[in-house]
CSV table of C-alpha atoms in Angstrom, one decimal:
chain,number,residue,atom,x,y,z
A,103,ASP,CA,-76.4,-92.2,-108.8
A,104,ALA,CA,-79.0,-89.6,-108.5
A,105,MET,CA,-78.3,-86.3,-109.8
A,106,VAL,CA,-78.1,-83.2,-111.6
A,107,ILE,CA,-77.0,-83.7,-115.4
A,108,GLN,CA,-77.0,-80.9,-117.8
A,109,ASN,CA,-76.2,-80.5,-121.6
A,110,PRO,CA,-74.4,-79.7,-123.4
A,111,ARG,CA,-71.3,-79.1,-121.8
A,112,TYR,CA,-70.7,-76.8,-123.7
A,113,GLN,CA,-72.2,-74.3,-126.5
A,114,VAL,CA,-71.7,-71.9,-128.3
A,115,THR,CA,-74.1,-69.5,-130.5
A,116,GLN,CA,-74.1,-66.8,-132.8
A,117,PHE,CA,-75.2,-63.1,-131.6
A,118,GLY,CA,-78.9,-63.5,-132.4
A,119,LYS,CA,-79.2,-67.2,-132.2
A,120,PRO,CA,-82.0,-68.5,-130.5
A,121,VAL,CA,-80.6,-71.6,-128.2
A,122,THR,CA,-81.8,-74.1,-125.7
A,123,LEU,CA,-79.8,-75.4,-122.5
A,124,SER,CA,-81.2,-78.3,-121.0
A,125,CYS,CA,-81.3,-80.2,-117.9
A,126,SER,CA,-82.8,-83.1,-116.3
A,127,GLN,CA,-83.0,-85.0,-112.7
A,128,THR,CA,-83.3,-88.4,-111.3
A,129,LEU,CA,-83.7,-86.6,-107.2
A,130,ASN,CA,-87.3,-86.0,-108.3
A,131,HIS,CA,-87.1,-82.8,-106.5
A,132,ASN,CA,-89.5,-80.6,-107.0
A,133,VAL,CA,-88.1,-77.6,-107.1
A,134,MET,CA,-85.8,-76.7,-110.2
A,135,TYR,CA,-83.1,-73.3,-110.5
A,136,TRP,CA,-81.9,-71.6,-113.3
A,137,TYR,CA,-78.6,-69.6,-112.3
A,138,GLN,CA,-76.3,-67.6,-114.2
A,139,GLN,CA,-72.7,-67.3,-113.4
A,140,LYS,CA,-70.2,-64.9,-115.0
A,141,SER,CA,-66.2,-65.7,-114.5
A,142,SER,CA,-66.4,-66.8,-111.0
A,143,GLN,CA,-68.2,-64.5,-109.7
A,144,ALA,CA,-71.7,-65.1,-107.5
A,145,PRO,CA,-74.7,-67.3,-109.0
A,146,LYS,CA,-77.2,-65.1,-109.7
A,147,LEU,CA,-81.2,-66.7,-110.1
A,148,LEU,CA,-82.7,-66.2,-113.0
A,149,PHE,CA,-86.4,-68.4,-112.1
A,150,HIS,CA,-87.0,-71.5,-110.9
A,151,TYR,CA,-90.3,-73.8,-110.5
A,152,TYR,CA,-91.7,-75.6,-107.8
A,153,ASP,CA,-93.6,-78.0,-109.7
A,154,LYS,CA,-95.6,-76.7,-112.1
A,155,ASP,CA,-95.7,-73.1,-110.3
A,156,PHE,CA,-93.2,-70.9,-112.6
A,157,ASN,CA,-91.1,-68.1,-110.1
A,158,ASN,CA,-89.3,-65.5,-112.9
A,159,GLU,CA,-86.7,-62.7,-110.2
A,160,ALA,CA,-87.9,-59.5,-110.9
A,161,ASP,CA,-84.6,-58.6,-112.7
A,162,THR,CA,-84.6,-61.6,-115.4
A,163,PRO,CA,-84.2,-60.5,-118.6
A,164,ASP,CA,-87.4,-61.2,-120.7
A,165,ASN,CA,-85.1,-62.8,-123.1
A,166,PHE,CA,-85.0,-65.6,-120.9
A,167,GLN,CA,-87.3,-68.3,-121.0
A,168,SER,CA,-88.0,-71.4,-119.3
A,169,ARG,CA,-89.8,-74.7,-119.4
A,170,ARG,CA,-90.5,-77.8,-117.1
A,171,PRO,CA,-92.6,-80.2,-119.7
A,172,ASN,CA,-92.1,-82.7,-116.1
A,173,THR,CA,-90.7,-83.6,-112.9
A,174,SER,CA,-87.2,-84.4,-114.9
A,175,PHE,CA,-86.6,-82.6,-116.9
A,176,CYS,CA,-86.3,-78.3,-117.0
A,177,PHE,CA,-85.4,-75.9,-120.3
A,178,LEU,CA,-83.8,-72.7,-121.1
A,179,ASP,CA,-84.2,-70.8,-123.7
A,180,ILE,CA,-82.3,-67.6,-124.3
A,181,ARG,CA,-84.3,-66.1,-127.8
A,182,SER,CA,-82.0,-63.9,-128.7
A,183,PRO,CA,-78.7,-64.6,-127.0
A,184,GLY,CA,-76.1,-61.2,-127.1
A,185,LEU,CA,-72.7,-61.1,-126.1
A,186,GLY,CA,-73.7,-60.3,-122.6
A,187,ASP,CA,-75.4,-63.3,-121.9
A,188,ALA,CA,-72.3,-65.5,-122.5
A,189,ALA,CA,-71.7,-67.1,-119.2
A,190,MET,CA,-72.4,-70.3,-116.9
A,191,TYR,CA,-76.0,-71.6,-116.8
A,192,LEU,CA,-76.1,-73.7,-113.7
A,193,CYS,CA,-79.2,-75.7,-113.2
A,194,ALA,CA,-80.0,-76.8,-109.6
A,195,THR,CA,-82.9,-78.7,-107.3
A,196,SER,CA,-84.2,-79.2,-104.1
A,197,ARG,CA,-86.6,-81.6,-102.7
A,198,GLY,CA,-89.0,-78.2,-101.5
A,199,GLY,CA,-91.0,-77.4,-98.2
A,200,GLN,CA,-89.4,-76.5,-94.4
A,201,GLY,CA,-86.0,-78.1,-94.0
A,202,ASN,CA,-85.1,-78.8,-97.4
A,203,GLU,CA,-83.2,-76.1,-98.5
A,204,LYS,CA,-80.0,-77.8,-99.8
A,205,LEU,CA,-79.8,-77.7,-103.0
A,206,PHE,CA,-78.4,-80.1,-106.3
A,207,PHE,CA,-76.2,-78.7,-108.6
A,208,GLY,CA,-75.4,-79.8,-112.2
A,209,SER,CA,-72.0,-79.3,-113.5
A,210,GLY,CA,-73.2,-76.5,-115.5
A,211,THR,CA,-73.1,-75.7,-119.6
A,212,GLN,CA,-70.9,-72.9,-120.3
A,213,LEU,CA,-72.7,-70.6,-122.8
A,214,SER,CA,-70.4,-68.8,-125.6
A,215,VAL,CA,-72.0,-66.6,-127.8
A,216,LEU,CA,-70.2,-65.5,-131.3
B,75,ALA,CA,-81.7,-55.8,-97.7
B,76,GLN,CA,-80.2,-59.8,-97.0
B,77,SER,CA,-76.9,-59.5,-98.6
B,78,VAL,CA,-74.0,-61.8,-98.1
B,79,ALA,CA,-70.0,-60.8,-97.8
B,80,GLN,CA,-67.5,-62.4,-98.0
B,81,PRO,CA,-64.3,-59.5,-98.0
B,82,GLU,CA,-61.4,-61.6,-99.4
B,83,ASP,CA,-61.4,-62.4,-102.7
B,84,GLN,CA,-58.3,-65.1,-102.5
B,85,VAL,CA,-56.8,-67.0,-99.7
B,86,ASN,CA,-53.6,-68.3,-99.6
B,87,VAL,CA,-52.6,-71.5,-96.9
B,88,ALA,CA,-50.1,-74.0,-97.0
B,89,GLU,CA,-50.7,-77.5,-97.1
B,90,GLY,CA,-51.5,-78.6,-93.0
B,91,ASN,CA,-52.3,-75.5,-92.0
B,92,PRO,CA,-55.2,-74.5,-91.1
B,93,LEU,CA,-57.8,-72.3,-93.2
B,94,THR,CA,-60.7,-69.8,-92.7
B,95,VAL,CA,-62.5,-68.4,-95.0
B,96,LYS,CA,-64.7,-65.5,-94.2
B,97,CYS,CA,-68.0,-64.7,-94.3
B,98,THR,CA,-70.7,-62.1,-92.7
B,99,TYR,CA,-74.0,-61.9,-93.4
B,100,SER,CA,-76.7,-59.3,-93.4
B,101,VAL,CA,-80.7,-60.3,-92.9
B,102,SER,CA,-83.7,-59.6,-91.1
B,103,GLY,CA,-85.0,-62.4,-88.7
B,104,ASN,CA,-82.8,-66.0,-88.4
B,105,PRO,CA,-80.8,-66.2,-90.6
B,106,TYR,CA,-80.5,-69.8,-92.9
B,107,LEU,CA,-76.5,-69.7,-93.9
B,108,PHE,CA,-74.5,-72.2,-96.1
B,109,TRP,CA,-71.3,-73.1,-97.6
B,110,TYR,CA,-70.9,-73.9,-101.2
B,111,VAL,CA,-67.4,-75.3,-103.4
B,112,GLN,CA,-66.9,-75.0,-106.6
B,113,TYR,CA,-64.2,-77.0,-108.4
B,114,PRO,CA,-62.9,-75.8,-111.7
B,115,ASN,CA,-65.7,-76.2,-114.5
B,116,ARG,CA,-68.0,-77.7,-112.3
B,117,GLY,CA,-71.6,-77.1,-110.3
B,118,LEU,CA,-71.5,-75.8,-106.9
B,119,GLN,CA,-71.8,-78.4,-104.0
B,120,PHE,CA,-72.8,-78.5,-100.7
B,121,LEU,CA,-70.6,-78.3,-97.8
B,122,LEU,CA,-72.5,-77.4,-94.5
B,123,LYS,CA,-75.8,-75.5,-93.2
B,124,TYR,CA,-76.5,-73.8,-90.5
B,125,ILE,CA,-80.4,-73.6,-89.1
B,126,THR,CA,-80.4,-73.7,-85.6
B,127,GLY,CA,-78.6,-75.1,-82.8
B,128,ASP,CA,-74.9,-75.8,-82.3
B,129,ASN,CA,-73.2,-72.9,-83.5
B,130,LEU,CA,-70.3,-74.6,-84.7
B,131,VAL,CA,-71.4,-76.7,-87.6
B,132,LYS,CA,-69.7,-79.5,-89.0
B,133,GLY,CA,-69.7,-80.5,-93.1
B,134,SER,CA,-68.8,-82.2,-96.0
B,135,TYR,CA,-64.4,-82.8,-96.4
B,136,GLY,CA,-63.1,-82.2,-92.7
B,137,PHE,CA,-64.7,-78.3,-92.9
B,138,GLU,CA,-66.8,-76.9,-90.3
B,139,ALA,CA,-68.0,-73.4,-89.6
B,140,GLU,CA,-68.7,-71.1,-86.9
B,141,PHE,CA,-72.2,-69.3,-86.4
B,142,ASN,CA,-71.1,-66.5,-84.5
B,143,LYS,CA,-75.1,-64.1,-84.4
B,144,SER,CA,-73.1,-60.7,-82.7
B,145,GLN,CA,-70.7,-60.3,-85.1
B,146,THR,CA,-73.1,-62.3,-88.3
B,147,SER,CA,-70.3,-63.8,-89.0
B,148,PHE,CA,-70.3,-67.6,-90.6
B,149,HIS,CA,-66.5,-68.4,-91.2
B,150,LEU,CA,-65.5,-71.6,-92.6
B,151,LYS,CA,-62.7,-73.4,-91.5
B,152,LYS,CA,-60.9,-76.8,-91.6
B,153,PRO,CA,-58.0,-77.3,-89.6
B,154,SER,CA,-55.5,-78.7,-91.9
B,155,ALA,CA,-55.9,-77.8,-95.6
B,156,LEU,CA,-55.4,-79.8,-98.4
B,157,VAL,CA,-53.9,-79.3,-101.6
B,158,SER,CA,-57.1,-81.2,-102.8
B,159,ASP,CA,-59.0,-78.1,-100.8
B,160,SER,CA,-58.6,-75.4,-103.6
B,161,ALA,CA,-61.4,-74.1,-105.3
B,162,LEU,CA,-64.0,-71.3,-105.4
B,163,TYR,CA,-66.0,-71.0,-102.5
B,164,PHE,CA,-69.3,-69.4,-102.0
B,165,CYS,CA,-71.0,-68.6,-98.7
B,166,ALA,CA,-75.0,-67.9,-98.8
B,167,VAL,CA,-78.4,-67.2,-96.9
B,168,ARG,CA,-81.7,-68.2,-97.7
B,169,ASP,CA,-83.5,-65.1,-99.2
B,170,VAL,CA,-86.1,-64.6,-96.1
B,171,GLY,CA,-88.9,-64.4,-98.7
B,172,SER,CA,-88.7,-68.4,-99.9
B,173,SER,CA,-89.5,-70.3,-96.9
B,174,ASN,CA,-90.4,-73.3,-99.0
B,175,THR,CA,-87.5,-73.4,-101.2
B,176,GLY,CA,-84.0,-73.0,-101.9
B,177,LYS,CA,-83.6,-70.3,-102.8
B,178,LEU,CA,-80.6,-68.8,-102.0
B,179,ILE,CA,-78.5,-65.1,-101.9
B,180,PHE,CA,-74.7,-66.4,-102.8
B,181,GLY,CA,-71.4,-63.8,-101.8
B,182,GLN,CA,-68.8,-63.0,-104.2
B,183,GLY,CA,-66.8,-66.1,-103.6
B,184,THR,CA,-63.5,-66.8,-102.2
B,185,THR,CA,-60.8,-68.8,-104.1
B,186,LEU,CA,-58.6,-70.5,-101.5
B,187,GLN,CA,-55.0,-71.7,-102.6
B,188,VAL,CA,-53.4,-74.5,-100.9
B,189,LYS,CA,-50.5,-74.9,-102.0
B,190,PRO,CA,-47.7,-77.7,-100.9
């Protein structure tokens, strides 16, 4: 089945130690998103890619970076994780274009910072 | 500024009873409205959306939502709740500045608890 896959399911890192979360999709969608969700709160958009075009949210800290080497993969890099970055990170995709607003989410990566 | 409000943190219903999860919105122009459901430790799943057309929108798993422009509401409903419907429900509106993407603004979420 076509889907959005996030690895790992759980990630533990140390304070200040760089960490990378990965997302892949078999849907061939143009748009990929990274959301941060804390303690069953509303997901908060960090950034998204429309094809190769990167779009950063104004309030996303510089500590968060992203890479999209090809259509299928997108990575979230946290350069120096702080305790406040512990959260569920959700990757999502959409086809892009008018009428294609439906998002397809992965199962998320739960990040713990020790 | 555009926003979505879900006034109830939690809704409790008995299995078999009808359920309503409330959502109100504030946007300029015509709203694109969505409902997503999140089961524990999982990503969000799309339930339904309203773009234009009939005010009553039918979606997955027997859910429906009613768009009410005068009340700026988009409440989620189901005629007969199941225990398996217990989950976290998010209402969302498309960011009006994002005409080509699914960039959404989510409400705070409502936990639905259906008791046997």
